[in-house]
CSV table of C-alpha atoms and ligand atoms in Angstrom, one decimal:
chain,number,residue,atom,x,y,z
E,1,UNK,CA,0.0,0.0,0.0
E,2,UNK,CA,1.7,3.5,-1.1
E,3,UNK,CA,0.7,6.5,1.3
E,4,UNK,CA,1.5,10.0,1.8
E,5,UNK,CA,1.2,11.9,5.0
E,6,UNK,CA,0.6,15.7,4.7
E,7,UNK,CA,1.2,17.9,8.2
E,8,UNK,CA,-0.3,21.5,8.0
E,9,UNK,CA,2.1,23.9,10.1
E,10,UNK,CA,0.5,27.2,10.7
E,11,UNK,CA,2.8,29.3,12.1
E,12,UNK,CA,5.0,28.8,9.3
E,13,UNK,CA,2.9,28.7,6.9
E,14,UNK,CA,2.9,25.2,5.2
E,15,UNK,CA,2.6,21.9,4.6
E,16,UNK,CA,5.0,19.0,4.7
E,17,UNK,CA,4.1,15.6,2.4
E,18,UNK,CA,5.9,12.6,3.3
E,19,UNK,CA,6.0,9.4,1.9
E,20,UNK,CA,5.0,6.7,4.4
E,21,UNK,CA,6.9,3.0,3.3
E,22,UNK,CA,5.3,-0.3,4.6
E,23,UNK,CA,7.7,-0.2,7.9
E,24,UNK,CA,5.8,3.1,8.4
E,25,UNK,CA,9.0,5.1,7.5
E,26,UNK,CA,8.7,8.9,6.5
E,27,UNK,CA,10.7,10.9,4.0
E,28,UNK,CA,10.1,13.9,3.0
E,29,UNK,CA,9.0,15.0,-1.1
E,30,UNK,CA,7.7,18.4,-0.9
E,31,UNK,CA,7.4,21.1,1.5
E,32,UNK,CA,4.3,23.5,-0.1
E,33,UNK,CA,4.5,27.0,1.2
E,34,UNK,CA,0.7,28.2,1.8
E,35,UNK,CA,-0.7,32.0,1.4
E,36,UNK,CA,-1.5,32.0,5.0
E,37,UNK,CA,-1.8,30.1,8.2
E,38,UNK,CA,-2.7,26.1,7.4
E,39,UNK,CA,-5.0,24.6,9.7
E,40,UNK,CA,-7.7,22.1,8.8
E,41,UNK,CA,-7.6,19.3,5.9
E,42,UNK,CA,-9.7,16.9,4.3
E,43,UNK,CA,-8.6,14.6,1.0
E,44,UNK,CA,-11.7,14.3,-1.1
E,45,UNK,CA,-13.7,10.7,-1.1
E,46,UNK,CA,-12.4,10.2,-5.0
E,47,UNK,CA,-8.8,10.6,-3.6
E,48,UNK,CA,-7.9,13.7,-6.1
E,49,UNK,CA,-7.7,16.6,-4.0
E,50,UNK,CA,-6.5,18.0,-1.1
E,51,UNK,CA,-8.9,20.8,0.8
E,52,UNK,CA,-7.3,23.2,3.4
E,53,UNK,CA,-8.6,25.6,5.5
E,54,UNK,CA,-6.3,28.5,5.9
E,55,UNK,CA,-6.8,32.0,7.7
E,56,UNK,CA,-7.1,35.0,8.4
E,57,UNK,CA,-8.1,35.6,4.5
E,58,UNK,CA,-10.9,33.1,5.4
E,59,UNK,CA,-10.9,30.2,2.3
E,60,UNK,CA,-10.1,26.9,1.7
E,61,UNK,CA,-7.6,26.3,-0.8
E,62,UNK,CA,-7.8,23.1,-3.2
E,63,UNK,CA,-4.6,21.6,-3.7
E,64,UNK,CA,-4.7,18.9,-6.8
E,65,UNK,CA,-3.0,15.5,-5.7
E,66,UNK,CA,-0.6,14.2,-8.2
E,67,UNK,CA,0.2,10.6,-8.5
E,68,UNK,CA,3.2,10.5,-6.5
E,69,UNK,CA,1.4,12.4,-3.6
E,70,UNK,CA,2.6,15.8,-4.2
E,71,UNK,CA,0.4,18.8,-3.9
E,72,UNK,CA,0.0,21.9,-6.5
E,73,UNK,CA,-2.5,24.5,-5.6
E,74,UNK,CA,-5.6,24.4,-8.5
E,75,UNK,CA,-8.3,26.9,-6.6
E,76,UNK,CA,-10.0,28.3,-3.9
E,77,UNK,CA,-12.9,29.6,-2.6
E,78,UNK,CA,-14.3,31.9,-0.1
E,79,UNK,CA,-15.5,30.5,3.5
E,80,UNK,CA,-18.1,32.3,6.3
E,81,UNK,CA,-15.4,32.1,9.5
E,82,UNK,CA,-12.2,31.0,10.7
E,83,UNK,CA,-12.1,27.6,9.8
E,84,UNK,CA,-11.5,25.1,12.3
E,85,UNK,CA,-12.3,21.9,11.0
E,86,UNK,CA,-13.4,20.9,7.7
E,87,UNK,CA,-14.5,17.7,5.5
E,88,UNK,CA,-16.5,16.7,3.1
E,89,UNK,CA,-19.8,14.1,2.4
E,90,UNK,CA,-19.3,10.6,1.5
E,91,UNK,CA,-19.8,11.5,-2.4
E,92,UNK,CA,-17.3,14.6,-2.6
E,93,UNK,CA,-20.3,16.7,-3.7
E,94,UNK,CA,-20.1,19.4,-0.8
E,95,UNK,CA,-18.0,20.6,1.5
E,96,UNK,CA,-18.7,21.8,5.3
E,97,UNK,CA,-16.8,24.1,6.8
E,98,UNK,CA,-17.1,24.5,11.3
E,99,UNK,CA,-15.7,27.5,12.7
E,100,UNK,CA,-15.7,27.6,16.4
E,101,UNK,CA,-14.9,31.9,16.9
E,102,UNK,CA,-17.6,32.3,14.4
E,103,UNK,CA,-19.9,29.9,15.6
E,104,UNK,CA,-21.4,28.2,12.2
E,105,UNK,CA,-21.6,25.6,9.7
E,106,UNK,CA,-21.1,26.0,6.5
E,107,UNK,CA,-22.0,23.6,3.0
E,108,UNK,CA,-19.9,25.0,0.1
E,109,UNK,CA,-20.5,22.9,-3.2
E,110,UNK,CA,-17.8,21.5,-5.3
E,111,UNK,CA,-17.6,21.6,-8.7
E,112,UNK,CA,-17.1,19.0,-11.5
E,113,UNK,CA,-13.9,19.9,-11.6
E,114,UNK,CA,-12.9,19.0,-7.9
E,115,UNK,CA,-12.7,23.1,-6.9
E,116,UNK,CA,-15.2,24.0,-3.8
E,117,UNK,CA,-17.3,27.3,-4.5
E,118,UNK,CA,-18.8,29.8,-2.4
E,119,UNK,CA,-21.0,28.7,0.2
E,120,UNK,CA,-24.7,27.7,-0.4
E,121,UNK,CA,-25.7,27.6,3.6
E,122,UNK,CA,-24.3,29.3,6.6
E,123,UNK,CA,-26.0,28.0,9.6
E,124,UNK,CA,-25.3,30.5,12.7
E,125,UNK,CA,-25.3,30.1,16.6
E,126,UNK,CA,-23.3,27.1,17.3
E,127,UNK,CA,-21.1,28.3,19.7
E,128,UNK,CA,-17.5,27.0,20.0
E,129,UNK,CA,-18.8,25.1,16.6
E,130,UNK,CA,-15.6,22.0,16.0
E,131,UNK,CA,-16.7,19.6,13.2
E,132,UNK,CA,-18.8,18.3,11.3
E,133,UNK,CA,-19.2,14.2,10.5
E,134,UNK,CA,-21.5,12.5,7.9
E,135,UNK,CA,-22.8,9.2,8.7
E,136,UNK,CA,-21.7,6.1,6.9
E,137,UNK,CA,-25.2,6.7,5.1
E,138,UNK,CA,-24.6,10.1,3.5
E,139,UNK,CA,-27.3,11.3,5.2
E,140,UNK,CA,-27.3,13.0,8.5
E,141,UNK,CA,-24.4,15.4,9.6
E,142,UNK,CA,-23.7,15.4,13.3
E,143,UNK,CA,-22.5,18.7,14.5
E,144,UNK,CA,-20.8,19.2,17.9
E,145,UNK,CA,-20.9,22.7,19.4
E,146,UNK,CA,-18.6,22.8,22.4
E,147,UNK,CA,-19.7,25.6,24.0
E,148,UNK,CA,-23.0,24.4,24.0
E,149,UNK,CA,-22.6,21.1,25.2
E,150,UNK,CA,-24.8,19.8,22.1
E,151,UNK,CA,-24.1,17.6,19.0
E,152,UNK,CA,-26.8,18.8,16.6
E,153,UNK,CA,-27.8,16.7,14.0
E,154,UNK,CA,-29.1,17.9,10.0
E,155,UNK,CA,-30.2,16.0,7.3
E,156,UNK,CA,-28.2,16.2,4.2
E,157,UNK,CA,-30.4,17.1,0.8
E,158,UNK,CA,-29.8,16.1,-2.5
E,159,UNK,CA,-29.0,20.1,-3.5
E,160,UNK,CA,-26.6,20.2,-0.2
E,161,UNK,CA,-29.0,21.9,2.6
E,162,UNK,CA,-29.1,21.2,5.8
E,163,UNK,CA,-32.2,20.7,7.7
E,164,UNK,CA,-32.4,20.2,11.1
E,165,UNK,CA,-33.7,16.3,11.7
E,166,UNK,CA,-36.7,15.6,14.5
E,167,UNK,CA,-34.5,15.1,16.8
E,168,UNK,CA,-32.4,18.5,15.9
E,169,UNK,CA,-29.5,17.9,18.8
E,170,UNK,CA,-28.3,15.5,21.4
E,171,UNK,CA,-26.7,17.0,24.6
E,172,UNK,CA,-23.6,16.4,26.7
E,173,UNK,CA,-23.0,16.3,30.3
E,174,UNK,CA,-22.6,19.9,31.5
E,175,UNK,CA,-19.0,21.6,30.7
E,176,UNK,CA,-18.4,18.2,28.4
E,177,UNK,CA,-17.8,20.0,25.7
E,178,UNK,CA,-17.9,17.8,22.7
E,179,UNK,CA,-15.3,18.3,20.0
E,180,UNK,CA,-14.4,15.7,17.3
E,181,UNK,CA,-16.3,12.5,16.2
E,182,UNK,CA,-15.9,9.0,14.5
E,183,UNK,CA,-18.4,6.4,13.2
E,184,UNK,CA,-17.7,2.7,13.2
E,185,UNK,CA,-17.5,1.0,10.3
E,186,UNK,CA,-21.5,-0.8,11.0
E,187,UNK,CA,-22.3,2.6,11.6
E,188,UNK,CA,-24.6,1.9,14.1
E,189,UNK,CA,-22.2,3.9,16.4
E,190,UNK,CA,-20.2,7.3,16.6
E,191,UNK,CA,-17.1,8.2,19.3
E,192,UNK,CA,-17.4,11.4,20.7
E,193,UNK,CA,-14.4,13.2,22.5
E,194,UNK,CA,-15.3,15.4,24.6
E,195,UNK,CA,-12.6,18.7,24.6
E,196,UNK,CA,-13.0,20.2,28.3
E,197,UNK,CA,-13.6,16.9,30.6
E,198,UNK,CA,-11.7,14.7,28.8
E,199,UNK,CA,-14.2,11.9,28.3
E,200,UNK,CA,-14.8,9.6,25.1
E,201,UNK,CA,-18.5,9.3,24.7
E,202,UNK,CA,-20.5,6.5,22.7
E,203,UNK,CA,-22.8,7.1,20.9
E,204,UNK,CA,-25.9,5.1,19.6
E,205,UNK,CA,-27.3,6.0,16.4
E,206,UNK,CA,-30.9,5.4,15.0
E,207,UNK,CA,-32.0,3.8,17.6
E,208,UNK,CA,-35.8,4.5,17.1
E,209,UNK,CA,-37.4,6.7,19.2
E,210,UNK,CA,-34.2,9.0,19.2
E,211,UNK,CA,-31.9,9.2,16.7
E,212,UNK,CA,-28.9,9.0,18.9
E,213,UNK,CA,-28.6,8.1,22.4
E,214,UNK,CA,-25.5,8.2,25.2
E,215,UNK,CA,-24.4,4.4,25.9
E,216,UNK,CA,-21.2,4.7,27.7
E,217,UNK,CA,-18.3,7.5,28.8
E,218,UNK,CA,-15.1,7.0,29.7
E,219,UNK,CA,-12.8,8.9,31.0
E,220,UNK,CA,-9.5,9.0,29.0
E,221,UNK,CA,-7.0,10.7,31.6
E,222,UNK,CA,-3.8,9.0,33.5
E,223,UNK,CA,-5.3,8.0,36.7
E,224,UNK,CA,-2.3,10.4,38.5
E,225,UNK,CA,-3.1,13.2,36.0
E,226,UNK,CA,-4.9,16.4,38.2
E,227,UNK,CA,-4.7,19.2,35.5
E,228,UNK,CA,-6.7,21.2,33.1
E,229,UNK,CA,-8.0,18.7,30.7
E,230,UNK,CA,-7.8,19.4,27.0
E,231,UNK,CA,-8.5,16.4,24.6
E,232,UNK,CA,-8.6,17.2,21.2
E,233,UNK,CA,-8.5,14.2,18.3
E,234,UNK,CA,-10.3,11.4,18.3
E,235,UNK,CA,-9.6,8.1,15.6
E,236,UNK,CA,-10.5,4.9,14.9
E,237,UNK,CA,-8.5,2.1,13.1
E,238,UNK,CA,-10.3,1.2,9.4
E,239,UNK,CA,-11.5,-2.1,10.5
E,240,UNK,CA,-13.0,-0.4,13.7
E,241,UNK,CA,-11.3,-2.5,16.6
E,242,UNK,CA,-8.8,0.2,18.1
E,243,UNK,CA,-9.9,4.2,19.2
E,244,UNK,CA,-7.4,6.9,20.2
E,245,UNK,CA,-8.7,10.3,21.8
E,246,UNK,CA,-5.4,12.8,22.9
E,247,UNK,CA,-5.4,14.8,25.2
E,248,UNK,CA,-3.2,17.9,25.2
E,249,UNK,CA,-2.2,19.1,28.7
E,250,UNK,CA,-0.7,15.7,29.6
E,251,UNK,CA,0.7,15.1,26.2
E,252,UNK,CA,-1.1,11.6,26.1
E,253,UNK,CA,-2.7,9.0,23.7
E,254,UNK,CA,-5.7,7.2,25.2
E,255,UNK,CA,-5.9,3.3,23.7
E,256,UNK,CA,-9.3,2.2,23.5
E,257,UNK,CA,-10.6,-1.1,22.1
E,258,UNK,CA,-13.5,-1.8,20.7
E,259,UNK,CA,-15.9,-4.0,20.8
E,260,UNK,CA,-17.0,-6.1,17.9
E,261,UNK,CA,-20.5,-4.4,17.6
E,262,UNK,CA,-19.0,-1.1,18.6
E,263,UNK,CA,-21.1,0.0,21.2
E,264,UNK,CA,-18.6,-0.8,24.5
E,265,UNK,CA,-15.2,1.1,24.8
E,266,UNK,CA,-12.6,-0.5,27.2
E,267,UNK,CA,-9.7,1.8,28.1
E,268,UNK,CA,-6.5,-0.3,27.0
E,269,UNK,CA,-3.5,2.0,28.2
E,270,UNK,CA,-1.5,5.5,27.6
E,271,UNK,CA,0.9,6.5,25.5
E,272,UNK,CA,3.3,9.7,26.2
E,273,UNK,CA,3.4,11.8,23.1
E,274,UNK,CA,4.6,15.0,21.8
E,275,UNK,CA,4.0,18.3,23.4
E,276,UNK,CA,0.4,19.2,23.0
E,277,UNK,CA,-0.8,16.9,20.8
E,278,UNK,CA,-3.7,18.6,18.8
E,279,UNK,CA,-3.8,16.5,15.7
E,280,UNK,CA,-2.9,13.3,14.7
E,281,UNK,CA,-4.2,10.5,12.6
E,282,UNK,CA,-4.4,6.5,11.5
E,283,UNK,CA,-3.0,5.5,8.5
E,284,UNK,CA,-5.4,3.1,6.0
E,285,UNK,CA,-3.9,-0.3,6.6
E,286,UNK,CA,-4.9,0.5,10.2
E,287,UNK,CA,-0.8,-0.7,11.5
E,288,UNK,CA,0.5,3.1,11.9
E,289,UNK,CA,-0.7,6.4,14.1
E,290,UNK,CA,1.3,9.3,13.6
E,291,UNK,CA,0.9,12.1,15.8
E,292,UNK,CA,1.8,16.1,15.7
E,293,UNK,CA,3.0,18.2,18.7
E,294,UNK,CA,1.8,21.5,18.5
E,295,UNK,CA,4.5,22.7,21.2
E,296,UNK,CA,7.4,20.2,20.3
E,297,UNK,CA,7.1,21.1,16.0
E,298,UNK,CA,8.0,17.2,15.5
E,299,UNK,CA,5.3,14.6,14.3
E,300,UNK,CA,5.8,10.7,15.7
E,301,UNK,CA,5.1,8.0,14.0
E,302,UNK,CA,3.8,4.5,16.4
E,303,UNK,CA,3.1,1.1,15.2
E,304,UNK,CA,-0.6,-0.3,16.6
E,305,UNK,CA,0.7,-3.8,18.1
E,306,UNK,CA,-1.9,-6.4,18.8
E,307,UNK,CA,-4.0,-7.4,21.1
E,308,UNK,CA,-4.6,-4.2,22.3
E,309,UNK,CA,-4.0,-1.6,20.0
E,310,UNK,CA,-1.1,-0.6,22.2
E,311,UNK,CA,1.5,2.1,20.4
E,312,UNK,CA,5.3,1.3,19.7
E,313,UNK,CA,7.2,4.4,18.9
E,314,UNK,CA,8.9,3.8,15.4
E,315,UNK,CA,10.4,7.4,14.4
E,316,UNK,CA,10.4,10.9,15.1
E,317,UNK,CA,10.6,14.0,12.3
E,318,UNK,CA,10.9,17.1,12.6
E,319,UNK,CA,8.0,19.2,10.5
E,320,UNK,CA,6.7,22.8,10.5
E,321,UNK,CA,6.1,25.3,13.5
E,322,UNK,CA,2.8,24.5,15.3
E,323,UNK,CA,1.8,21.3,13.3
E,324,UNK,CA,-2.3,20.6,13.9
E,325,UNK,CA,-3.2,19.0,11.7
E,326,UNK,CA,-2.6,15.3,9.9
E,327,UNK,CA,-3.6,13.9,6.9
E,328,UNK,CA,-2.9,10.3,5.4
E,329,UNK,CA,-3.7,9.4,1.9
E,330,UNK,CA,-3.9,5.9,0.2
E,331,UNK,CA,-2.3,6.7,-3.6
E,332,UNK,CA,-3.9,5.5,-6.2
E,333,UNK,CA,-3.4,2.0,-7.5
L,1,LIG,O1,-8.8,23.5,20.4
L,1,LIG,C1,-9.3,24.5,20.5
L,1,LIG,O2,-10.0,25.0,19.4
L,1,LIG,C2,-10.6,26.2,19.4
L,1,LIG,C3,-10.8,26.7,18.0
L,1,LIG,O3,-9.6,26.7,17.4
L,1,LIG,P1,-9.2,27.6,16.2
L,1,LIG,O4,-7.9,27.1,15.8
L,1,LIG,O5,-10.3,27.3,15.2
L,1,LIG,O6,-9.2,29.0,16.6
L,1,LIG,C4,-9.9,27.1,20.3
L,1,LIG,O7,-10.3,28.4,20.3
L,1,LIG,C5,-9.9,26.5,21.7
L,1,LIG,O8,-9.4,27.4,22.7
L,1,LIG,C6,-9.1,25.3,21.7
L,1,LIG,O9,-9.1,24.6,22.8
């Protein structure tokens, strides 16, 4: 399997793409200055582009993916707020856009030719608004907004509005503060992590008379740890059977494993990581997690060893200022 990592650096401005080899080994091919400061990115579900949010100009940039993995800017388009998160639905027909200062969604369509345009919806008054996450059906988008202590949940229209569903939100324990999602593969379940209590919530989806219900939290801190939580990313392996959450005050990665149905989380172990740990991500043969230090400007790489899902560290690289963001893309065949 051939795969690429991209890292977006903000405070210098850009983004690193390294190959990863099947000992999950990095080397770097490209370093791609950006017009402003890198944070969120998304590779689109036909594998051809690259989407990055970058501020303060507001937009997300579309970077075309060439065979190798390397990236050459081929549009942009405007975007409502800061963005903080962004991805796209299952067909690569939209794209949403979360911005937590400026507390909306956003659905941007993208064209034929892979480049998103200006926004079609801008739905206002989710405060401290983190991501959005489609279903494994295409068909309802789950919302968190962390201030709010609420995951709101819209149906997804043919033409790209969102509506809110009958049951329009689920909500959080007080000060929770829900942040980044995953689904499991059946898709009968979602992970929730939870920014400001440090918690990984399960959640049950369609389950008849709601459409999503709280089955289990757990808490994913060092039992000696007795400062400020501050999780932030939250990933699942491809075939479902290992979760990671981080939290960024400890510098930690939470193991989790699954269970086969995926509705019961047990807590597996920690792994020490790099400073502040705001983004990381699982590569697509589900063996490798690579992680990015906001504080330390270094991304690790870890191997996911069985039974557990417990991490060995494999390699350490050096990479922008401020890295927050990882990427990992299959090449094509
Ligand atoms: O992780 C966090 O995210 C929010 C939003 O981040 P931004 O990069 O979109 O500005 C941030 O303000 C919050 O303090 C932090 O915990």
């Amino acid at each position: 399997m051939k795969q690429v990592v991209y890292t977006a650096s903000p405070e210098s401005q850009q983004i690193h793409v390294w190959q990863m080899n099947d000992e999950g080994a990095l080397t770097l091919l490209q370093v791609t200055d950006v017009a402003g400061q890198v944070q969120p990115m998304v590779v689109s579900p036909k594998r051809d582009f690259l989407y990055v949010g970058v501020r303060p100009n507001f937009r997300v940039l579309a970077f075309k993916i060439a065979a190798d993995g390397t990236l050459t800017e081929a549009g942009q388009a405007p975007l409502p707020g800061s963005p903080t998160h962004i991805s796209t639905d299952r067909e690569g027909r939209f794209l949403f856009c979360c911005s937590y200062n400026d507390a909306c969604v956003s659905v941007s369509p993208i064209g034929d030719d892979g480049i998103p345009q200006a926004p079609l919806q801008v739905i206002n008054g989710l405060d401290g608004c983190h991501s959005a996450n489609i279903d494994t059906d295409n068909k309802t988008l789950y919302v968190p907004a962390l201030k709010q202590d609420r995951i709101c949940l819209f149906s997804l229209g043919a033409d790209g509005q969102l509506t809110p569903r009958k049951q329009a939100q689920v909500t959080t324990v007080e000060g929770a503060g829900p942040r980044h999602m995953q689904f499991h593969p059946g898709g009968q379940f979602a992970y929730c992590v939870n920014e400001l209590d440090s918690t990984v919530e399960v959640w049950a989806l369609n389950t008849g008379e709601g459409e999503a219900e709280s089955v289990q939290t757990l808490d994913m801190m060092p039992p000696d740890f007795n400062g400020t939580r501050w999780a932030a990313d939250i990933h699942l392996t491809p075939d479902g059977r290992f979760l990671y959450a981080c939290d960024r005050t400890s510098s930690t990665l939470a193991v989790f494993s699954v269970s086969e149905l995926g509705d019961e989380l047990t807590l597996e172990g920690f792994q020490p990581t790099e400073t502040q740990p705001r983004g990381f991500n699982i590569d697509h043969s589900g063996r490798y997690l690579v992680a990015a230090g906001q504080k330390s400007h270094h991304i690790e790489v870890y191997a996911i060893s069985e039974p557990k899902g417990l991490l060995q560290p494999l390699g350490r690289y050096a990479v922008g200022q401020g890295p927050m963001w990882v990427v990992i893309h299959q090449l094509q065949a």
